CSV table of C-alpha atoms (C1' of nucleotides) in Angstrom, one decimal:
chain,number,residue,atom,x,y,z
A,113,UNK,CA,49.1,169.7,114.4
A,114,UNK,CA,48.3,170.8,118.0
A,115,UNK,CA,49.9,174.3,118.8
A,116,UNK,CA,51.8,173.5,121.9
A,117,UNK,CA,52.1,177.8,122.6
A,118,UNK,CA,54.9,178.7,124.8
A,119,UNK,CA,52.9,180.7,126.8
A,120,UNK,CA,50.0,179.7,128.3
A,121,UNK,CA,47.5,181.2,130.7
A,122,UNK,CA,47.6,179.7,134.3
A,123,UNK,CA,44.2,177.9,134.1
A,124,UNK,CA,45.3,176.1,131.0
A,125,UNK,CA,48.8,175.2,132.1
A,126,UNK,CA,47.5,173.4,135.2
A,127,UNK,CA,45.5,171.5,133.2
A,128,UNK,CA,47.9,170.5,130.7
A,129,UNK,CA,50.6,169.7,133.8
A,130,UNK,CA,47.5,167.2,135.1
A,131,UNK,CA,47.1,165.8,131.8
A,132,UNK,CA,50.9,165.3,131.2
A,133,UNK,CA,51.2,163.6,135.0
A,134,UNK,CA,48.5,161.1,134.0
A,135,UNK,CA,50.1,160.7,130.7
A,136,UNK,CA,53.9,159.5,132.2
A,137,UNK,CA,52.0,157.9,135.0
A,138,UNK,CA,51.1,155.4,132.4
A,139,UNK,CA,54.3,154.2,131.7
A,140,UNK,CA,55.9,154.9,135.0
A,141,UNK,CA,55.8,154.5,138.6
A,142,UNK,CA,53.9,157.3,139.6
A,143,UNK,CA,55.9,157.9,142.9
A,144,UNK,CA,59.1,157.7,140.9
A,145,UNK,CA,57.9,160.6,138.6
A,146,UNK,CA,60.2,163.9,139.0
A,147,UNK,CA,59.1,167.1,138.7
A,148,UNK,CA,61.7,167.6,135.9
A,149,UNK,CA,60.1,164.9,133.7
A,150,UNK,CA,56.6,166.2,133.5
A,151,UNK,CA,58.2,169.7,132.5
A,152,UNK,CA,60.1,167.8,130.1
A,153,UNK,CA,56.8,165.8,128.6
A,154,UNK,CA,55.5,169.5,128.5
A,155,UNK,CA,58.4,171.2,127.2
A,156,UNK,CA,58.8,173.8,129.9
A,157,UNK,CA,61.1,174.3,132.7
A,158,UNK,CA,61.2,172.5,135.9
A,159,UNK,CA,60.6,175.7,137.5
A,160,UNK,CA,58.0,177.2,135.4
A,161,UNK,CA,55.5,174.1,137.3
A,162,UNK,CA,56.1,176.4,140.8
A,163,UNK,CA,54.5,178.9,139.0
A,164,UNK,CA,51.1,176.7,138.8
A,165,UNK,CA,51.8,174.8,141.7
A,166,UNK,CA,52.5,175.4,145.2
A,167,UNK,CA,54.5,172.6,145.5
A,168,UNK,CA,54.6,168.8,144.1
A,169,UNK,CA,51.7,167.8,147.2
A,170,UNK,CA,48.7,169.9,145.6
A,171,UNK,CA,49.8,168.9,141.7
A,172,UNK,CA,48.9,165.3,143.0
A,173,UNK,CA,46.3,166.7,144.9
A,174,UNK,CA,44.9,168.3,141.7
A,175,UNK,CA,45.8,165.2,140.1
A,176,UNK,CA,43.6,163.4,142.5
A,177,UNK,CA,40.6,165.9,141.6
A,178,UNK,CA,40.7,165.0,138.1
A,179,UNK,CA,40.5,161.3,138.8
A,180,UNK,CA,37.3,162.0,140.9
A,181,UNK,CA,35.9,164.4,139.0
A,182,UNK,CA,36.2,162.2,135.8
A,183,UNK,CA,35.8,158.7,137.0
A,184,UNK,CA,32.7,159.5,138.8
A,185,UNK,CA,31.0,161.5,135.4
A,186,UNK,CA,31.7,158.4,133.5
A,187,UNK,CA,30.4,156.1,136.4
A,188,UNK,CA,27.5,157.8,137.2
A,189,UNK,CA,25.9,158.0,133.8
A,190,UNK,CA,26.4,154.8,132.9
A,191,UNK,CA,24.4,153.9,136.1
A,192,UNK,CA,21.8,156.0,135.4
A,193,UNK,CA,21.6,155.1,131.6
A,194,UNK,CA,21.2,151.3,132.5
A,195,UNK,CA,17.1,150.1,133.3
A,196,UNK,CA,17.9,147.8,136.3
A,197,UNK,CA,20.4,147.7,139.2
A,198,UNK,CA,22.0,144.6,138.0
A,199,UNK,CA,22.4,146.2,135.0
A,200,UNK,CA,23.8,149.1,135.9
A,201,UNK,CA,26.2,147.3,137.9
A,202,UNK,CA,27.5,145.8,134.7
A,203,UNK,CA,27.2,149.0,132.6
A,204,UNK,CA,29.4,151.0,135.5
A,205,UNK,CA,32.1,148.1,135.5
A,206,UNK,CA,32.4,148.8,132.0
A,207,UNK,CA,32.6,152.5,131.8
A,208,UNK,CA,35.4,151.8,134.9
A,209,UNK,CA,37.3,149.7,132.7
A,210,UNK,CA,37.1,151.4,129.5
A,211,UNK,CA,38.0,154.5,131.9
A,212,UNK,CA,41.4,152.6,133.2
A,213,UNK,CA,41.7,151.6,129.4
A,214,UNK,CA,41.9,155.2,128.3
A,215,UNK,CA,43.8,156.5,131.2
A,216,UNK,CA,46.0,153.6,132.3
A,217,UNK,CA,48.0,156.0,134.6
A,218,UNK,CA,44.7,156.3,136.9
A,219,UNK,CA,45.0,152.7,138.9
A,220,UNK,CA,48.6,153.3,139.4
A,221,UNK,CA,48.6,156.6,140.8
A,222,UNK,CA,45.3,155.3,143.0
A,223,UNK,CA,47.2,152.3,143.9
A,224,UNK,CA,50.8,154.0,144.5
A,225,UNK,CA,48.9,156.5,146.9
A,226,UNK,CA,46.7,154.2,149.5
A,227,UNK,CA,50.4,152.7,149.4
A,228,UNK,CA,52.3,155.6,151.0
A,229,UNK,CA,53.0,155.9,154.9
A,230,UNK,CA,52.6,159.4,155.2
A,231,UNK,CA,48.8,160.6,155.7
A,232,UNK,CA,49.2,162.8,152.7
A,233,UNK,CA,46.1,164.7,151.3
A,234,UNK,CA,46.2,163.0,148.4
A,235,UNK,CA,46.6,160.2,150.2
A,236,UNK,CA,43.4,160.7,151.7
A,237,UNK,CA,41.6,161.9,148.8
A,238,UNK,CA,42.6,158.3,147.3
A,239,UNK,CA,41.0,156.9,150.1
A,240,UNK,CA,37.8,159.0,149.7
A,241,UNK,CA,37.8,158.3,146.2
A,242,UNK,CA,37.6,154.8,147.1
A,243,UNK,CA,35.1,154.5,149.4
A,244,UNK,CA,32.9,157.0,147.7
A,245,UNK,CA,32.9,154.1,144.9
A,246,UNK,CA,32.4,151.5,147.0
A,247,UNK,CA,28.8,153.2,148.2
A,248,UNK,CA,27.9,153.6,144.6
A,249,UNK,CA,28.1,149.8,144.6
A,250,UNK,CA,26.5,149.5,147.3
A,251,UNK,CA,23.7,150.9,146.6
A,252,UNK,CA,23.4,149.6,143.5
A,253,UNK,CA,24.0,145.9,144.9
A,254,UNK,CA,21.4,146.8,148.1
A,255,UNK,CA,18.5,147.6,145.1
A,256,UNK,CA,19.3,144.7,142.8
A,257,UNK,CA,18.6,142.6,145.7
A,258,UNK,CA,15.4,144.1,146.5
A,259,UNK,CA,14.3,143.7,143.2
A,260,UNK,CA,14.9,139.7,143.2
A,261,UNK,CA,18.3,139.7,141.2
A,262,UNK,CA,21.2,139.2,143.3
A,263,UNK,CA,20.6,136.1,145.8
A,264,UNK,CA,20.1,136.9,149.5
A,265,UNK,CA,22.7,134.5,150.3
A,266,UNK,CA,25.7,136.9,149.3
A,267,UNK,CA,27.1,139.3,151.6
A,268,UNK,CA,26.9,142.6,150.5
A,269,UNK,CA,30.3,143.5,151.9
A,270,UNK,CA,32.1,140.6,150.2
A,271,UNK,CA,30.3,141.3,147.2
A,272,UNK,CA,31.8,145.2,147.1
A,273,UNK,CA,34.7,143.8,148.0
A,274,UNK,CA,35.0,141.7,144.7
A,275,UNK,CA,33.9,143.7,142.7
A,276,UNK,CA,36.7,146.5,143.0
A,277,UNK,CA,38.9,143.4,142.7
A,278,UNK,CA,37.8,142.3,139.6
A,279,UNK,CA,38.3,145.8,138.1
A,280,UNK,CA,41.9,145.7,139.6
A,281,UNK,CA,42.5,142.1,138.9
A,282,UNK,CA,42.2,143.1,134.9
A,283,UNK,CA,44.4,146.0,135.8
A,284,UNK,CA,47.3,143.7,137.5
A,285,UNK,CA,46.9,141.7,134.2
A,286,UNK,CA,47.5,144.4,132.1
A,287,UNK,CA,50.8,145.0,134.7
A,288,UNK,CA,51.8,141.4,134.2
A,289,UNK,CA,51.7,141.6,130.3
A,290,UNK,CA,52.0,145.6,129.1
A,291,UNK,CA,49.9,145.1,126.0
A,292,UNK,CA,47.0,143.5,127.6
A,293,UNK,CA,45.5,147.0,128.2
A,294,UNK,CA,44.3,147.4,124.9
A,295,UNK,CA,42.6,144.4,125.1
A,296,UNK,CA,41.2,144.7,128.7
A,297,UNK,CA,38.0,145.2,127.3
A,298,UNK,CA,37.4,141.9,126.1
A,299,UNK,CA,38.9,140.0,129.3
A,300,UNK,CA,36.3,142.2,131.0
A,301,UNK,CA,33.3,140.7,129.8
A,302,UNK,CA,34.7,136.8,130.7
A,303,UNK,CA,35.7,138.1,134.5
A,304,UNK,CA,32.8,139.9,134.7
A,305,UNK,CA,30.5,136.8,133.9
A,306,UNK,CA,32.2,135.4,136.8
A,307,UNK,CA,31.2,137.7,138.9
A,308,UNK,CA,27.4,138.1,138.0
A,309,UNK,CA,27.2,134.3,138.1
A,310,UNK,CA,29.0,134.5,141.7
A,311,UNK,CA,26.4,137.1,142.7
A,312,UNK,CA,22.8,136.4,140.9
A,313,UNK,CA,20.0,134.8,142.2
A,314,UNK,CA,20.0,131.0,140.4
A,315,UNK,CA,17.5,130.4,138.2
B,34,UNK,CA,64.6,136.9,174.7
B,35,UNK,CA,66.2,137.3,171.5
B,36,UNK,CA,70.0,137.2,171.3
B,37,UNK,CA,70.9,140.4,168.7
B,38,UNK,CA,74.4,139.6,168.6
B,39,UNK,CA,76.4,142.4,167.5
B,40,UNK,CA,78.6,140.1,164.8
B,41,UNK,CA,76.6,137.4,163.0
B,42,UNK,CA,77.7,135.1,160.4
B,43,UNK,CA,77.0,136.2,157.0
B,44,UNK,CA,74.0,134.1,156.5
B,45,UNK,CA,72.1,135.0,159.0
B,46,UNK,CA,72.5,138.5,158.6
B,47,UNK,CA,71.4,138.2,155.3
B,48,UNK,CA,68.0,136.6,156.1
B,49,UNK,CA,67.5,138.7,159.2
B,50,UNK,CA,68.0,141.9,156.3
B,51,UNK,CA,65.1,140.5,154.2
B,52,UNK,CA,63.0,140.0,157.8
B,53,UNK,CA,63.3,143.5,158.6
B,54,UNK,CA,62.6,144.9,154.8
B,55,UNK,CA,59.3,142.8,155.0
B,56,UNK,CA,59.1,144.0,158.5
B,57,UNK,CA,58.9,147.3,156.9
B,58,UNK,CA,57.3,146.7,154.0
B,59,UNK,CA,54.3,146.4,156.4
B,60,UNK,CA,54.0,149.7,157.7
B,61,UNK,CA,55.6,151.5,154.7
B,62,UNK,CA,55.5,151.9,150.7
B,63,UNK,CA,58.5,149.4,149.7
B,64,UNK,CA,60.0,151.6,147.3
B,65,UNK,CA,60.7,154.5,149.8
B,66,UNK,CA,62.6,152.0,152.6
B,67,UNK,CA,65.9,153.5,152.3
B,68,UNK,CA,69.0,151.7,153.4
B,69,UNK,CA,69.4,153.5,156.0
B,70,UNK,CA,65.8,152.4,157.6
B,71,UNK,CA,66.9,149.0,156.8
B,72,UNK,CA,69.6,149.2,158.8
B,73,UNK,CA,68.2,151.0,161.6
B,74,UNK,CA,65.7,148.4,162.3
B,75,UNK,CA,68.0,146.0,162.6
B,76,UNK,CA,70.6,148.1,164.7
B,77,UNK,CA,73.2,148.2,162.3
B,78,UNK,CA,74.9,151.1,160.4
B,79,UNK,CA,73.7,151.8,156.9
B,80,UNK,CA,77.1,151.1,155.4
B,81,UNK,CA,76.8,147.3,156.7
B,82,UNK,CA,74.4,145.9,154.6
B,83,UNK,CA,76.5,146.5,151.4
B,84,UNK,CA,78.9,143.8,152.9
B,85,UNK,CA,76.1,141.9,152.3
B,86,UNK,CA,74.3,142.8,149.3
B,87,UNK,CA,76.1,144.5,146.5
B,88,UNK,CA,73.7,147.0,146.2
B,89,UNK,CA,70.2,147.9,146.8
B,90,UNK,CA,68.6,146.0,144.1
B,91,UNK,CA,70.6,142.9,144.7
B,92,UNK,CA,69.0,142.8,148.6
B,93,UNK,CA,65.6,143.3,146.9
B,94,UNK,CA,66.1,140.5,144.3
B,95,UNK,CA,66.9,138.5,147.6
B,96,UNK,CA,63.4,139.5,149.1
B,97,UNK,CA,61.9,138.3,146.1
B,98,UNK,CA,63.5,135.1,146.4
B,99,UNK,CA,62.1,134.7,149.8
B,100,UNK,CA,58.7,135.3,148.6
B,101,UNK,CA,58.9,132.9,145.8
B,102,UNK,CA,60.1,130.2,148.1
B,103,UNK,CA,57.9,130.9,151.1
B,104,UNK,CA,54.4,131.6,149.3
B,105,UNK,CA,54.9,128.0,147.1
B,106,UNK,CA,55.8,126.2,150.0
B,107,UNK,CA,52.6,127.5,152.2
B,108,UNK,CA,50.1,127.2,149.1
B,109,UNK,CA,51.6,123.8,147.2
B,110,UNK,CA,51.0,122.3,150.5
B,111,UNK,CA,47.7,123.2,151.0
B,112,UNK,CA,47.0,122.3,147.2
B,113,UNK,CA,48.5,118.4,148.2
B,114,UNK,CA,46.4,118.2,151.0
B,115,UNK,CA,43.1,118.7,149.4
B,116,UNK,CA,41.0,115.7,148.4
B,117,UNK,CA,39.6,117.3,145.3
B,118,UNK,CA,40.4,120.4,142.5
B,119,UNK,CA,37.6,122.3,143.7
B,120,UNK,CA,39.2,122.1,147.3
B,121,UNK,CA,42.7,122.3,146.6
B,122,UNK,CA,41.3,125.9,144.9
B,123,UNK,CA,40.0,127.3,147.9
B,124,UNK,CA,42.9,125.7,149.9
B,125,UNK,CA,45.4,128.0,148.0
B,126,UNK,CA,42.8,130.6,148.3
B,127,UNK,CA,42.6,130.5,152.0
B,128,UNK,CA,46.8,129.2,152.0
B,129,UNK,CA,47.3,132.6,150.4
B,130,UNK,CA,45.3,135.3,152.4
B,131,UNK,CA,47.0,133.7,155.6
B,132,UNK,CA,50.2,133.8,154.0
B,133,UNK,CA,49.3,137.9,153.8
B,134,UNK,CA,47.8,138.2,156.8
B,135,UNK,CA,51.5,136.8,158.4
B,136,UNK,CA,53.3,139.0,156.0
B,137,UNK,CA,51.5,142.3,154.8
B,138,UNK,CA,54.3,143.6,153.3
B,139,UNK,CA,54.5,140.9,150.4
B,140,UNK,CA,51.6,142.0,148.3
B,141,UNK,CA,52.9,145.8,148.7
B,142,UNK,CA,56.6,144.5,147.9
B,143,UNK,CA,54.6,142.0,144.6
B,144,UNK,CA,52.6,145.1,142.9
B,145,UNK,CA,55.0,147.7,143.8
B,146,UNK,CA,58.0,146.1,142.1
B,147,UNK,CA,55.4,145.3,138.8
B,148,UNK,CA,54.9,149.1,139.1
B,149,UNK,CA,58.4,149.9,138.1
B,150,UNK,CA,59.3,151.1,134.9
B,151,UNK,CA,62.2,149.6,134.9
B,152,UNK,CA,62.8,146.5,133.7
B,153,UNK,CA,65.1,145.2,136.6
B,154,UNK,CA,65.6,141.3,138.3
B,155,UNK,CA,63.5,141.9,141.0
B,156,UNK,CA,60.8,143.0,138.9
B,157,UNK,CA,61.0,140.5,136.4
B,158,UNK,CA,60.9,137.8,139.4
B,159,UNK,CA,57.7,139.8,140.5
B,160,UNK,CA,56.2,138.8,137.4
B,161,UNK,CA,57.8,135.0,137.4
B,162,UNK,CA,55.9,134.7,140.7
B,163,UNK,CA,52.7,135.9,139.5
B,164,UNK,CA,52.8,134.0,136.2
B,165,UNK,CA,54.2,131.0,138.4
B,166,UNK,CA,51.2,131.1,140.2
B,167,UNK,CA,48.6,131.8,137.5
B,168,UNK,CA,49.7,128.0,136.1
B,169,UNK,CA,49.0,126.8,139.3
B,170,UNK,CA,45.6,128.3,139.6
B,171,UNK,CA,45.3,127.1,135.9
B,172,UNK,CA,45.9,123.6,136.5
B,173,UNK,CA,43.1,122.6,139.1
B,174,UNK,CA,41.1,124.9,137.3
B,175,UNK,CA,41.3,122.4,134.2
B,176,UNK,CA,41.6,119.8,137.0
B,177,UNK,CA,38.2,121.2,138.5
B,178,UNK,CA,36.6,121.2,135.3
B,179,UNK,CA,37.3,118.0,133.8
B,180,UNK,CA,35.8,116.5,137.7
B,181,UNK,CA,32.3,118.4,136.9
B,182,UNK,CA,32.8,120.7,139.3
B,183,UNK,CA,33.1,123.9,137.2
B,184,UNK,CA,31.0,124.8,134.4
B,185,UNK,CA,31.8,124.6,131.0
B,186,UNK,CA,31.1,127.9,130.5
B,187,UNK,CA,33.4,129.6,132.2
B,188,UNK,CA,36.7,130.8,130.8
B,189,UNK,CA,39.4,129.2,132.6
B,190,UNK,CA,42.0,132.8,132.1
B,191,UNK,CA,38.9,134.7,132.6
B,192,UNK,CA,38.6,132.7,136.6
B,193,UNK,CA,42.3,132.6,136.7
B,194,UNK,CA,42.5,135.8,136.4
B,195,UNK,CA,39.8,136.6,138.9
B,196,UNK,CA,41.1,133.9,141.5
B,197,UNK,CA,44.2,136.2,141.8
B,198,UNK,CA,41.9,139.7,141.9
B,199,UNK,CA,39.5,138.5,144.7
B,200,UNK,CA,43.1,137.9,147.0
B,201,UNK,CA,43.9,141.2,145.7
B,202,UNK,CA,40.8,142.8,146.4
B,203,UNK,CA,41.0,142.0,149.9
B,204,UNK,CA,44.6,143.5,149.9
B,205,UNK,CA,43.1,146.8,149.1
B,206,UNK,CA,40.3,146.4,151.7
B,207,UNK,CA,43.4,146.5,154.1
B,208,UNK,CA,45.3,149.0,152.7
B,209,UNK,CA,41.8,151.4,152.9
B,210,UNK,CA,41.0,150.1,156.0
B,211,UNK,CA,44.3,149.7,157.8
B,212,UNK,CA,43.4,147.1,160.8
B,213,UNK,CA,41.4,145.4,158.4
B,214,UNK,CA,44.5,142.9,157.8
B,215,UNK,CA,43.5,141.2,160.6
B,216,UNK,CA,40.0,140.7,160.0
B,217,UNK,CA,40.8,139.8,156.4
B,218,UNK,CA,40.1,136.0,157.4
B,219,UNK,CA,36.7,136.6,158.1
B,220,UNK,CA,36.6,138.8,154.6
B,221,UNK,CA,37.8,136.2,152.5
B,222,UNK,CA,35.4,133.4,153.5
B,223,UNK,CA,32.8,135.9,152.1
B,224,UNK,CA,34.7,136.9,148.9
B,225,UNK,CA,36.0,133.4,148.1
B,226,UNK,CA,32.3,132.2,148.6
B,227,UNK,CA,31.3,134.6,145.7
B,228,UNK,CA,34.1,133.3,143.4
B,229,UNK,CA,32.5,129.8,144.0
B,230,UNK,CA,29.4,130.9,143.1
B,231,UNK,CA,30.5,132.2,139.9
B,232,UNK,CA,32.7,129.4,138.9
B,233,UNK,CA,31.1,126.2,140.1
B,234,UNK,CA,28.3,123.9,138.3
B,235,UNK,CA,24.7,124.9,138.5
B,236,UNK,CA,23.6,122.4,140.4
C,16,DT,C1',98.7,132.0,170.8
C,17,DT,C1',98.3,134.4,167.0
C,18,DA,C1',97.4,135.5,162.1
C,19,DG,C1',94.0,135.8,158.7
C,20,DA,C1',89.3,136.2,157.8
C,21,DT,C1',85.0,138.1,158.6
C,22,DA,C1',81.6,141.6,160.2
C,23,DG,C1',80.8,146.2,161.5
C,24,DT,C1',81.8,151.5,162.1
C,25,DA,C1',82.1,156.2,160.9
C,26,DA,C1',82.7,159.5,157.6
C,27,DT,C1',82.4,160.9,153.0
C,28,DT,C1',81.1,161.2,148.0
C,29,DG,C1',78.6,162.0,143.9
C,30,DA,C1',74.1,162.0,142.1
C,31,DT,C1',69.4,163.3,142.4
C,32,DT,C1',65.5,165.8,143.9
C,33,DA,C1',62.1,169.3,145.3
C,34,DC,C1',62.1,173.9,145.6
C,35,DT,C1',63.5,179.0,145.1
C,36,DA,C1',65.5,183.6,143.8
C,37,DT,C1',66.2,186.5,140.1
C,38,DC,C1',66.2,187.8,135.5
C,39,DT,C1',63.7,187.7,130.7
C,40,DT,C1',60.0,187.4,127.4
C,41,DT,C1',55.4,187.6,125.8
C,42,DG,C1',50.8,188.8,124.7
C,43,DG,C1',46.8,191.4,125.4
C,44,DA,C1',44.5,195.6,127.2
C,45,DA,C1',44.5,200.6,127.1
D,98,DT,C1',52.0,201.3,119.6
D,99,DT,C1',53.0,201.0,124.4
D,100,DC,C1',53.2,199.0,128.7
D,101,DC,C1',53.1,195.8,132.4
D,102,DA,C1',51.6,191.7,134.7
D,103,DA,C1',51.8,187.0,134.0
D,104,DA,C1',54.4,183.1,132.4
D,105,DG,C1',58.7,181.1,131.6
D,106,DA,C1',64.0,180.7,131.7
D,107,DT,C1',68.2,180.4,134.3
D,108,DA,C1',70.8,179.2,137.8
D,109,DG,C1',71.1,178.2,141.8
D,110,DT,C1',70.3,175.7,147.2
D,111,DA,C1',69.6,172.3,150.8
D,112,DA,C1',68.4,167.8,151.7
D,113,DT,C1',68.4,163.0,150.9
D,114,DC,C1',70.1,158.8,149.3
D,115,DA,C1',72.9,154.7,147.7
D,116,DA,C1',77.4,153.5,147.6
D,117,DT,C1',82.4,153.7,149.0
D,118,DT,C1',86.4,153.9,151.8
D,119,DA,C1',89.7,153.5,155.5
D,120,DC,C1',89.7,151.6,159.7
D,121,DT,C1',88.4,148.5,163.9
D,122,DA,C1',86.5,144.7,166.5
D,123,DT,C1',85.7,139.9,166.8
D,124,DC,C1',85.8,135.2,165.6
D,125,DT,C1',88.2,130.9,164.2
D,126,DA,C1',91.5,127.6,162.9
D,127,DA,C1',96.2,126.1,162.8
DNA sequence: TTAGATAGTAATTGATTACTATCTTTGGAA
DNA sequence: TTCCAAAGATAGTAATCAATTACTATCTAA
């Protein structure tokens, strides 16, 4: 039995208030979540979260660190654990999608963000979370073609491009039919073959 | 010069409503138009779209209506057209990213209503759309197939399902990149080329 | 010509939301 | 054991939004 203490010291709270935003996010438009429900998934007060929080901006903004922080340890050392480019291309499309499998709030709070009008921070942060991805693949994409593994023919652009679409194609599966999240795994592997057949040299 | 007559017959204040909410849509997240925008845009007071629409959720179900008919109509005629599966595939590929080049706020309106929570008309259609679409895909994917032109191998939900992530894919390239709707032509020769790839007999 | 129908206006309402001011409790250091 | 700062509770406020209402302008058909 987890003791839920009332009181908790600020560091902690914060965390827990990240943790519980991520949570509801999964079964709820992150936009449309209200202060007053993540208290309520937390059993606090609405006001005790002004306590931790300047306002709702930075708790999306710390929510928005987490996803970096957490995504990127996961991504990395799968990359680095792999023993060729094209292989670590595969092994960080994995840890992504077992990451969006264990925190299926994360694409729709990414997603509802680069959506918004206003040039929030978060907003931003979304945005650099992004792109900072997108040069992991890059890289990854630029070295398996040096090494003979990804045909010279495909762009490298397009190729980025389709590959953070077939992570969020699995993800507007999973939208389409709510159960299919648990078993996103599997689906990976067939949309994934796609995708290294699309990009490989042929043999 | 267009004629904004101050009265308008019913209808066509209706379909000028759903223009300006995809007008919108565009240039902000769907789910934070407020009536009040709506009818702003289309110099009318906010109380005058509810002679129209008995509420807000009723004009959106309208919207989706739009999209249903519109996007069918652009991509079942480039599907006819098309001497062969394989062609009639990238048809509806290339049908489709024009169709959200034209009208950028239809993918936002699509994956922001299969965001919701919940379980409303207009989110339900969102899905009938998608899962409409899907069978389409299927069809000259089987189509494809049977011809020779797609390899045995290949899963057909595992390509369906990445047919409708590489248009999505693109989407997100222009939401990071705002301008980048324009260019997303250009993009999606690239993108669709790598979905080819990936698909298509060894030859 | 005029009466009914239709479309639009202006003002208001109740509900919801993020945020705040003030009071109360708790737990750990001295 | 005592004390006090930090954490939470309580009870608000101002702003925003969809929806409604009473009224007015305009169109159309008999």
């Amino acid at each position: 039995m987890t003791m839920t203490r009332k009181k908790m010291p600020a560091k902690m709270r914060r965390s827990v208030t990240i943790e519980a935003v991520l949570d509801i996010a999964a079964r709820q438009n992150p936009r449309d979540i209200t202060t007053a429900a993540i208290a309520q998934h937390m059993n606090v007060t609405q006001g005790a979260l002004f306590r931790h929080f300047d306002n709702k901006e930075s708790l999306w903004q710390a929510v928005m660190e987490w996803i970096e922080v957490n995504l990127f340890k996961r991504v990395d050392q799968a990359a680095n654990e792999a023993p060729t480019p094209m292989a670590a291309l595969q092994a960080v499309y994995m840890a992504h999608i077992d990451f969006v499998r264990t925190h299926p709030g994360v694409p729709r709070i990414m997603f509802g963000e680069l959506q918004r009008s206003e040039n929030t921070k978060a907003k931003r942060q979304a945005g650099g979370v992004l792109k900072k991805y997108g040069a992991r693949v890059t890289t990854l994409i630029d070295a398996a073609r040096e090494k003979g593994e990804i045909d010279p023919a495909v762009d490298t652009a397009s190729a980025r491009i389709l590959f953070i679409g077939s992570i969020q194609a699995l993800v507007i599966q999973s939208l389409l039919v709510a159960k299919d999240i648990e078993n996103i795994t599997e689906k990976a592997a067939g949309v994934y073959d796609i995708y290294r057949r699309g990009i490989e040299v042929k043999r």
